[in-house]
PDB file of C-alpha atoms in Angstrom:
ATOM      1  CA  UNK A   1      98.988  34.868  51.918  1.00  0.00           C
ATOM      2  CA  UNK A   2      96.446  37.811  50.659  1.00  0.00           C
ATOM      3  CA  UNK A   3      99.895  39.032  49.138  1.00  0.00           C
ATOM      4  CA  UNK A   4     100.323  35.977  47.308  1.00  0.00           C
ATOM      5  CA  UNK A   5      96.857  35.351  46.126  1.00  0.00           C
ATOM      6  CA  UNK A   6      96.386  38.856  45.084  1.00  0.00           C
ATOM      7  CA  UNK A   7      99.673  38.529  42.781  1.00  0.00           C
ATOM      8  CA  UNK A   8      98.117  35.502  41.076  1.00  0.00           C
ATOM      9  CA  UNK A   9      94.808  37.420  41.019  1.00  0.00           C
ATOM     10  CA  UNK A  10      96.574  39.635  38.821  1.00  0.00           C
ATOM     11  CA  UNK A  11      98.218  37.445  36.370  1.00  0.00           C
ATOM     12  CA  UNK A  12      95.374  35.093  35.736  1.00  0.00           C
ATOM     13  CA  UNK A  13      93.300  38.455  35.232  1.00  0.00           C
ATOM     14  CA  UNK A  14      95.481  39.243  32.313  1.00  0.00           C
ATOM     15  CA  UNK A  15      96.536  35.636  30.544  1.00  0.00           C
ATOM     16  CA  UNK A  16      91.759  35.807  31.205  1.00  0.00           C
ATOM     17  CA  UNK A  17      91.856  38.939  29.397  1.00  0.00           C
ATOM     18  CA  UNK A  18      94.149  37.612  26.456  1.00  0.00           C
ATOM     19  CA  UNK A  19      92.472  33.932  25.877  1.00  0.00           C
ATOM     20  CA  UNK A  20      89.296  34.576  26.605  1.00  0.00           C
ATOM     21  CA  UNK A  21      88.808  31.253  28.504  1.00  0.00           C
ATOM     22  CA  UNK A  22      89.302  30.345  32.478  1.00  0.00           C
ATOM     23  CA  UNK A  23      90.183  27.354  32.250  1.00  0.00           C
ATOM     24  CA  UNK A  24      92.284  27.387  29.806  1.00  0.00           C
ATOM     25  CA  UNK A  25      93.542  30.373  31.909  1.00  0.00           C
ATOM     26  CA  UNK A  26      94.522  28.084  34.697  1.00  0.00           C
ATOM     27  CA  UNK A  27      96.092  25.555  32.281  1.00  0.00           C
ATOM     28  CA  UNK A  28      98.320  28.276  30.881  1.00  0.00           C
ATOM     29  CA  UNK A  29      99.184  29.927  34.678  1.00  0.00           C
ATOM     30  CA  UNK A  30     100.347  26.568  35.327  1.00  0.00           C
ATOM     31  CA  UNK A  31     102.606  25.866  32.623  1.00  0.00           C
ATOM     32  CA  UNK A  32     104.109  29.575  33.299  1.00  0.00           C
ATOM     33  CA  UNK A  33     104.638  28.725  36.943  1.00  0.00           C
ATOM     34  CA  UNK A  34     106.366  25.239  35.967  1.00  0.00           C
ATOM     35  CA  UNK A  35     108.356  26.568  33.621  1.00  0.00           C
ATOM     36  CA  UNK A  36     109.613  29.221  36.195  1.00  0.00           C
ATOM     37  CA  UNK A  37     110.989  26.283  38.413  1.00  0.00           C
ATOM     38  CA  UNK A  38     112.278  24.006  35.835  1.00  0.00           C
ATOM     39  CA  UNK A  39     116.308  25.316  37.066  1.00  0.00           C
ATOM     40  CA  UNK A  40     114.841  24.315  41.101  1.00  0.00           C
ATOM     41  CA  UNK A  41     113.713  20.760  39.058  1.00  0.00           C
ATOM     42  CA  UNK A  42     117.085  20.627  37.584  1.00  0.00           C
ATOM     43  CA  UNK A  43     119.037  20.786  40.611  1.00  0.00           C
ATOM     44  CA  UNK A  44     116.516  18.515  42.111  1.00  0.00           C
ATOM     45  CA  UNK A  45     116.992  15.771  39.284  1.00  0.00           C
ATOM     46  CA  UNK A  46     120.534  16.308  40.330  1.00  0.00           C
ATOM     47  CA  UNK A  47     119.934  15.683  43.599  1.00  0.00           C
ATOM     48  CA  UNK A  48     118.304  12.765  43.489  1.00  0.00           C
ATOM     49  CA  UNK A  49     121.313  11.479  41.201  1.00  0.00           C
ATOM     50  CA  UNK A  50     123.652  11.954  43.469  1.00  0.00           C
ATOM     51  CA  UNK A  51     121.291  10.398  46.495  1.00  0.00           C
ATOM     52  CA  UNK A  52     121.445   7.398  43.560  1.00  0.00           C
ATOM     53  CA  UNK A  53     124.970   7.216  43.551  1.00  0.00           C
ATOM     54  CA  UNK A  54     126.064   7.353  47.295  1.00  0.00           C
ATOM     55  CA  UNK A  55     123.218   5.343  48.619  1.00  0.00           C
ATOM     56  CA  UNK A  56     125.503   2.377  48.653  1.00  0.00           C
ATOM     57  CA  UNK A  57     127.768   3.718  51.055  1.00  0.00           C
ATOM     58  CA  UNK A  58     125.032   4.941  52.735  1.00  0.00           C
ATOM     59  CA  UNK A  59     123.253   1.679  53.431  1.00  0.00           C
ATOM     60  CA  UNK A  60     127.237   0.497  54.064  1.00  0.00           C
ATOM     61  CA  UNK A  61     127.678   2.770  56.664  1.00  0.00           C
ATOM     62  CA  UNK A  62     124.232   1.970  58.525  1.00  0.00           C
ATOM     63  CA  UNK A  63     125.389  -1.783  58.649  1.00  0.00           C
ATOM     64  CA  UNK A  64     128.547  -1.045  59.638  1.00  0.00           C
ATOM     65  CA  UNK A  65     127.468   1.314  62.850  1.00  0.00           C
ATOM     66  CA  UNK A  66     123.861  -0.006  63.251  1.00  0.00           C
ATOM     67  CA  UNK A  67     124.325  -0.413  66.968  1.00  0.00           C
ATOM     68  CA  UNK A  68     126.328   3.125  67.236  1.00  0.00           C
ATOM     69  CA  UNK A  69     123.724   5.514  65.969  1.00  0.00           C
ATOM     70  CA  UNK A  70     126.059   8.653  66.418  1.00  0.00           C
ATOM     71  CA  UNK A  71     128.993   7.202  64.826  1.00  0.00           C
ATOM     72  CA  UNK A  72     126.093   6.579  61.892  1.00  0.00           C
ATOM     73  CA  UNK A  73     124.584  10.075  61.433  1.00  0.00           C
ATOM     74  CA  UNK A  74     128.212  11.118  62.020  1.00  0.00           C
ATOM     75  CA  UNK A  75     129.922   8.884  58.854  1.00  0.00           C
ATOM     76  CA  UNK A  76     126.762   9.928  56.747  1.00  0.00           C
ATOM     77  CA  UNK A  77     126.629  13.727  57.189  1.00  0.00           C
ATOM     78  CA  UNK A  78     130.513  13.024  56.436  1.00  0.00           C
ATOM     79  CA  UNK A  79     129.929  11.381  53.338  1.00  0.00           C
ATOM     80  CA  UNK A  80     127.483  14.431  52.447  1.00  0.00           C
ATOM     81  CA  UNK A  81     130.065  16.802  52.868  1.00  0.00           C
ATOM     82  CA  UNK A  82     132.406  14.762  50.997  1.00  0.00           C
ATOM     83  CA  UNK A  83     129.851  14.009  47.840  1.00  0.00           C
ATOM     84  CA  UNK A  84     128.589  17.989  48.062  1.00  0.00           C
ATOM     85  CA  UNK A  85     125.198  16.307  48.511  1.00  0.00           C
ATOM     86  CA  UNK A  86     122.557  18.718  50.334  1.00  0.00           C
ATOM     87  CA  UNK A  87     119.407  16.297  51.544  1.00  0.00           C
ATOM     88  CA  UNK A  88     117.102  19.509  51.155  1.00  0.00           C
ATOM     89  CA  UNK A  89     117.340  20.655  47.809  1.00  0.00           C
ATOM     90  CA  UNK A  90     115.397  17.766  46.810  1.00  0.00           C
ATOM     91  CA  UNK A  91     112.574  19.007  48.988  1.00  0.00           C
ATOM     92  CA  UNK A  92     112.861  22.629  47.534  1.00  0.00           C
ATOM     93  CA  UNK A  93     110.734  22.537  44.774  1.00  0.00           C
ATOM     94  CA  UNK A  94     108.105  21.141  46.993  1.00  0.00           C
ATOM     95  CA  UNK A  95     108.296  23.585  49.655  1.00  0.00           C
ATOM     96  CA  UNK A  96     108.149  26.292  46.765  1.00  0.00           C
ATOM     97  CA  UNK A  97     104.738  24.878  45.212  1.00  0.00           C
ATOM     98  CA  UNK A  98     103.098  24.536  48.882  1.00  0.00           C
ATOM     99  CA  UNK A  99     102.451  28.475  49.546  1.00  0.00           C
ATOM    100  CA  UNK A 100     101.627  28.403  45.881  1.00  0.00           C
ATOM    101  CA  UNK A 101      98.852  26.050  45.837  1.00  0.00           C
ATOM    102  CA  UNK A 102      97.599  28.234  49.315  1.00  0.00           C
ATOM    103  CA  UNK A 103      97.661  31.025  47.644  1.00  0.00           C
ATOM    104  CA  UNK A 104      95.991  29.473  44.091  1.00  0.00           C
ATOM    105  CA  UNK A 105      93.257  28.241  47.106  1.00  0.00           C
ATOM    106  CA  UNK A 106      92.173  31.323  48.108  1.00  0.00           C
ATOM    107  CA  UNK A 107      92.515  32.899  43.738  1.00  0.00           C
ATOM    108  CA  UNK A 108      89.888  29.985  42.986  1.00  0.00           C
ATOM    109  CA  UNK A 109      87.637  30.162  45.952  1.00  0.00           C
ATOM    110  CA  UNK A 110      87.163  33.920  44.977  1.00  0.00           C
ATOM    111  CA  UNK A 111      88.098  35.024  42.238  1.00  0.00           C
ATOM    112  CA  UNK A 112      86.764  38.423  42.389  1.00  0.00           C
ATOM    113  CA  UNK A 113      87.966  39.374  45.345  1.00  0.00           C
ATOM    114  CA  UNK A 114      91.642  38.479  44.547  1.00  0.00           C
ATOM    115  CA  UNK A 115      90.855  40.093  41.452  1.00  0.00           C
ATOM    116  CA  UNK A 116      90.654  37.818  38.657  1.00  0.00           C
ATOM    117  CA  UNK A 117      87.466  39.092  37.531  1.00  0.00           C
ATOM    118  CA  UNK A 118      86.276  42.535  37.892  1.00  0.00           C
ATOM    119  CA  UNK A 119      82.552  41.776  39.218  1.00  0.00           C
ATOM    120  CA  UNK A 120      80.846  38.616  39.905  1.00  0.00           C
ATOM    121  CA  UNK A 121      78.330  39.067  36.915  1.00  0.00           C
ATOM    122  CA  UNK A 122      82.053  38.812  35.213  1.00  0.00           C
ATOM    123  CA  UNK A 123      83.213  35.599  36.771  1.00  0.00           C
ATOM    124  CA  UNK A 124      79.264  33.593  36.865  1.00  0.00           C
ATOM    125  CA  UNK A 125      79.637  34.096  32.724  1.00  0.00           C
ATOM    126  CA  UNK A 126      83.612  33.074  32.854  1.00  0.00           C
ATOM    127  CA  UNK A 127      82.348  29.864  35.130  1.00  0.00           C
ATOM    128  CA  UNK A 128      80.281  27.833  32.803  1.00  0.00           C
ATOM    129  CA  UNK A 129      81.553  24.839  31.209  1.00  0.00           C
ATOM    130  CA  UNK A 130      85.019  23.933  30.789  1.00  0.00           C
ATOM    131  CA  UNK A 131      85.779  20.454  29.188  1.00  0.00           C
ATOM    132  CA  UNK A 132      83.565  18.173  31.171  1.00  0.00           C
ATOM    133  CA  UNK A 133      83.722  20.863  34.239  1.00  0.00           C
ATOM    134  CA  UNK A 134      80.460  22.377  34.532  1.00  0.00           C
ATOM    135  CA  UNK A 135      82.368  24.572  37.381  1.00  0.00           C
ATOM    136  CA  UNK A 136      85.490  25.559  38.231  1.00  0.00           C
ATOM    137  CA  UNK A 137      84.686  27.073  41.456  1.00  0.00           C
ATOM    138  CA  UNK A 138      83.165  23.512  42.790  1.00  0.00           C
ATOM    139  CA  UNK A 139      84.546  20.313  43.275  1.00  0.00           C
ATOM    140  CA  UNK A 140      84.676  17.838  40.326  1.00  0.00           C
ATOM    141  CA  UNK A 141      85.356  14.088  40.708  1.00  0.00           C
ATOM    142  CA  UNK A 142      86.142  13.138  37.581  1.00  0.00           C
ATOM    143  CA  UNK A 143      88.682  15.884  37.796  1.00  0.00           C
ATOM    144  CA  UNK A 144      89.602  14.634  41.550  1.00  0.00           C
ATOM    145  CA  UNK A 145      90.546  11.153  40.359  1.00  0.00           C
ATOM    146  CA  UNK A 146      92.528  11.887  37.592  1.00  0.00           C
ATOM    147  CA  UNK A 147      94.329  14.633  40.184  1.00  0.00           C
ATOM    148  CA  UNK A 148      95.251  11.596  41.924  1.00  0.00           C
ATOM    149  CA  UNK A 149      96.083   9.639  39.220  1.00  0.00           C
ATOM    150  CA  UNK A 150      98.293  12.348  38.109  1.00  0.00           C
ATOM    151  CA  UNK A 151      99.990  12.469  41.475  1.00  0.00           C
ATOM    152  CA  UNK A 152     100.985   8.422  41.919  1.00  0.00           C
ATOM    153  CA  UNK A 153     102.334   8.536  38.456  1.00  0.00           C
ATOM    154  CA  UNK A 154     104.520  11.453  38.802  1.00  0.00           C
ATOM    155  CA  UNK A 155     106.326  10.242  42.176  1.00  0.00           C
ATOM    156  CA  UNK A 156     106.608   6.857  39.967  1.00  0.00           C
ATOM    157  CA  UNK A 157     108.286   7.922  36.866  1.00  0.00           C
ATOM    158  CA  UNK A 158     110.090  10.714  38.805  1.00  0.00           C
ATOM    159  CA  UNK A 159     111.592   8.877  41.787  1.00  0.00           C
ATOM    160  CA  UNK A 160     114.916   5.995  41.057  1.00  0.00           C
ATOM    161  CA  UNK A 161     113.437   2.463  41.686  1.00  0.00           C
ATOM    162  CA  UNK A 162     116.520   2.321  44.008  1.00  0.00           C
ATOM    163  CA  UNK A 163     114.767   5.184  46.151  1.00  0.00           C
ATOM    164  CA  UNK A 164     111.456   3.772  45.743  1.00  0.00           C
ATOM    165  CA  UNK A 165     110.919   1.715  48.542  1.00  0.00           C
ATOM    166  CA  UNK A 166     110.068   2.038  52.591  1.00  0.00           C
ATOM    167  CA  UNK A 167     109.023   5.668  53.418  1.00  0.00           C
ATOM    168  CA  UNK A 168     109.443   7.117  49.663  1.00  0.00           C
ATOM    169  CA  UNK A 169     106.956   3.824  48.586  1.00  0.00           C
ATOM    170  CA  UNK A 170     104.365   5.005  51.442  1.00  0.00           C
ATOM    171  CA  UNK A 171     104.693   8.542  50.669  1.00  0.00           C
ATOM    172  CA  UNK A 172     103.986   8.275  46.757  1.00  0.00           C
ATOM    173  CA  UNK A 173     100.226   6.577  48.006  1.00  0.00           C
ATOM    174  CA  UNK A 174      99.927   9.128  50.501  1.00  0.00           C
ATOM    175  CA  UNK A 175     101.165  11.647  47.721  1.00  0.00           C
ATOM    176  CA  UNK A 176      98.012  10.100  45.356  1.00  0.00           C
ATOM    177  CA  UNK A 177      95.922   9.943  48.295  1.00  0.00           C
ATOM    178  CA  UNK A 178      95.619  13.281  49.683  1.00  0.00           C
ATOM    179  CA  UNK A 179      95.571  14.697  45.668  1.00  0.00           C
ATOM    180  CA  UNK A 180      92.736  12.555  45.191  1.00  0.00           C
ATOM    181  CA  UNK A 181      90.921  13.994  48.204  1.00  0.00           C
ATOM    182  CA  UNK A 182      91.794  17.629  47.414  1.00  0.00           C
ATOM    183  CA  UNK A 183      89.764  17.082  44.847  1.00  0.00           C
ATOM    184  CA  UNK A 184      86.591  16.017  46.439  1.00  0.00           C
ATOM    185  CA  UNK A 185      86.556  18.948  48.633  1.00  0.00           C
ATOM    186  CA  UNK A 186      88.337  21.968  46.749  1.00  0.00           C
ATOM    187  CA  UNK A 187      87.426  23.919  43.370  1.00  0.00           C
ATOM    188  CA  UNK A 188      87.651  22.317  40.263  1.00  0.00           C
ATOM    189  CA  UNK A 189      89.875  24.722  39.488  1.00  0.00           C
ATOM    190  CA  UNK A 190      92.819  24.014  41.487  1.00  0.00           C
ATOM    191  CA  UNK A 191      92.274  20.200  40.945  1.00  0.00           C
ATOM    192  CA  UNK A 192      92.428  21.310  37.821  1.00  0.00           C
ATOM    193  CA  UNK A 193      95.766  23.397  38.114  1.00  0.00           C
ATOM    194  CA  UNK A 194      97.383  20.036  40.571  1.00  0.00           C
ATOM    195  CA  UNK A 195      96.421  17.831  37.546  1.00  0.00           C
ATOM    196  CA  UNK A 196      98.193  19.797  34.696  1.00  0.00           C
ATOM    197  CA  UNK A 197     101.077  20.849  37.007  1.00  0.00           C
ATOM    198  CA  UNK A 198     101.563  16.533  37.590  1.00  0.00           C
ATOM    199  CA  UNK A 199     101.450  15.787  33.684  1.00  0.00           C
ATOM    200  CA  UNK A 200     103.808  18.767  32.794  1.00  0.00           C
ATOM    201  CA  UNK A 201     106.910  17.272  35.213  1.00  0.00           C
ATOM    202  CA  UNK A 202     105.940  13.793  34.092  1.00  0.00           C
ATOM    203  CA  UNK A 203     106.642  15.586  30.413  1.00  0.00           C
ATOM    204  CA  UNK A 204     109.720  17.619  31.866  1.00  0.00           C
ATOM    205  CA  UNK A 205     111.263  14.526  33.590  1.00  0.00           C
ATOM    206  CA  UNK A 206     111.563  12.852  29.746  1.00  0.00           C
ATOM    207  CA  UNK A 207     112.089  16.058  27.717  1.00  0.00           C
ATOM    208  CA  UNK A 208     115.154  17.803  29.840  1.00  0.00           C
ATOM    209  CA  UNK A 209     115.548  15.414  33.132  1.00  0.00           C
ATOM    210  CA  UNK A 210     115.938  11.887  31.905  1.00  0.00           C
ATOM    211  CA  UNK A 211     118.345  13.056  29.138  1.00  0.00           C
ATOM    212  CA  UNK A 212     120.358  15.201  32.197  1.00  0.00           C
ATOM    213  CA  UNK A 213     120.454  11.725  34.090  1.00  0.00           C
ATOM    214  CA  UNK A 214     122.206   9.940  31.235  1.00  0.00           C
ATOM    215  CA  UNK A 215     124.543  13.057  30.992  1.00  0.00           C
ATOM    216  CA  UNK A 216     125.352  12.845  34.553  1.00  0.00           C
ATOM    217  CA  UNK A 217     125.825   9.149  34.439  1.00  0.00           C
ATOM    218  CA  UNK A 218     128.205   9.653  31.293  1.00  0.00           C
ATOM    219  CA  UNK A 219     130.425  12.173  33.475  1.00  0.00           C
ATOM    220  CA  UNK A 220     130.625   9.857  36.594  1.00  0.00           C
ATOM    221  CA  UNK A 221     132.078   7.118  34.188  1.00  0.00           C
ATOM    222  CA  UNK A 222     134.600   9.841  32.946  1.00  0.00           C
ATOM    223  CA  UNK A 223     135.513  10.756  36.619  1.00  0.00           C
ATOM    224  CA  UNK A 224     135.696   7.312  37.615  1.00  0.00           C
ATOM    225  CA  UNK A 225     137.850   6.219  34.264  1.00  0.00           C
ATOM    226  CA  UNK A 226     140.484   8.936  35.214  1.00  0.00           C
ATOM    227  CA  UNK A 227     140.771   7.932  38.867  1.00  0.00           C
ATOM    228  CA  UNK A 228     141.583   4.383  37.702  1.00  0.00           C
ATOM    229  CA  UNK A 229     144.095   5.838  35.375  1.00  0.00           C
ATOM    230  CA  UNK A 230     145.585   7.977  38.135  1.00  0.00           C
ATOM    231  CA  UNK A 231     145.435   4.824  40.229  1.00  0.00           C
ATOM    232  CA  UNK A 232     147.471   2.528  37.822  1.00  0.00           C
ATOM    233  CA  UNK A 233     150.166   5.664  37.726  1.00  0.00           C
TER     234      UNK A 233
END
């Protein structure tokens, strides 16, 4: 993890050096870092639109062989391997951010030594006020709610109403809940860097996912228009 931290040390150091400003710093690092794995939120958009489309069958197949549980998980990881739909790569972008926001944990709980700043005389005149945040190295709860905030919107806008129910319901309010409490006991400034990295997919599900949905939705009506053709032949 001192790997990882030191990298982001080193890039915050420099996007510091060029605006001047660490917060705004952070806001910037976190756009760059989203923008690195919009192609991992692609394929996850398309993920979940395929877990859209076969969740029919899938519920079909659970009533069908609800007493047979092996015949179940058997006719489901069929009908995976039929669809070419992988469960996981829905959870990649996830797994990605987690040893990201470790490492951003230890960047923001010092700075200096994961170089960031080059003394602490450096960092106490980098640390004074930043919007509302008087500092970025201490918890704010202003900052903590709207982390939360942040958080149950995302999973809400982000996840099909079809999918949004039962353990994906719970998880969006655990999801919120545990942002919401990161922010009462971490820096400011990695509430700060969960808040803006929540807004910015909220703003890449409309700008590039939503329209890929409708795309995707446009070609499965083309598939399924020249089956029924075939079909009639």
């Amino acid at each position: 993890m001192g790997i990882i931290a030191g990298f982001f040390g080193t890039i915050l150091s420099y996007i510091y050096g060029a605006v001047g400003s660490y917060g705004l710093s952070i806001i910037i690092f976190t756009v760059i870092v989203k923008a690195i794995l919009t192609p991992l939120t692609i394929k996850q958009t398309k993920s979940t639109f395929a877990m859209s489309e076969i969740n029919p069958k899938i519920k079909e197949i659970q009533e069908k062989y609800k007493n047979k549980p092996e015949k179940q998980n058997e006719e489901i990881s069929r009908l995976y391997k039929e669809s070419g739909f992988n469960p996981l790569a829905g959870c990649l972008p996830m797994l990605i951010q987690m040893p990201i926001l470790f490492g951003l944990f230890y960047v923001f709980r010092d700075p200096v030594a994961h170089g960031v700043f080059a003394n602490k005389a450096a960092f106490m005149a980098a640390n004074g006020n930043f919007l509302w945040i008087q500092s970025l190295i201490k918890p704010d709860y202003v900052l903590a709610a709207l982390s939360g905030i942040s958080a149950y919107f995302m999973q809400i806008a982000m996840t099909p109403k079809d999918q949004l129910q039962g353990t994906m319901k719970i998880m969006t309010w655990v999801m919120a809940g545990m942002s919401f409490y990161w922010g009462f006991i971490f820096p400011a400034a990695l509430a700060l860097y969960w808040t803006v990295s929540n807004l910015f997919s909220v703003a890449q599900y409309f700008v590039i996912t939503r329209p890929l949905k409708k795309r995707l939705a446009l070609e499965k009506e083309e598939r399924d228009a020249k089956k029924a053709i075939k079909g009639k032949k």
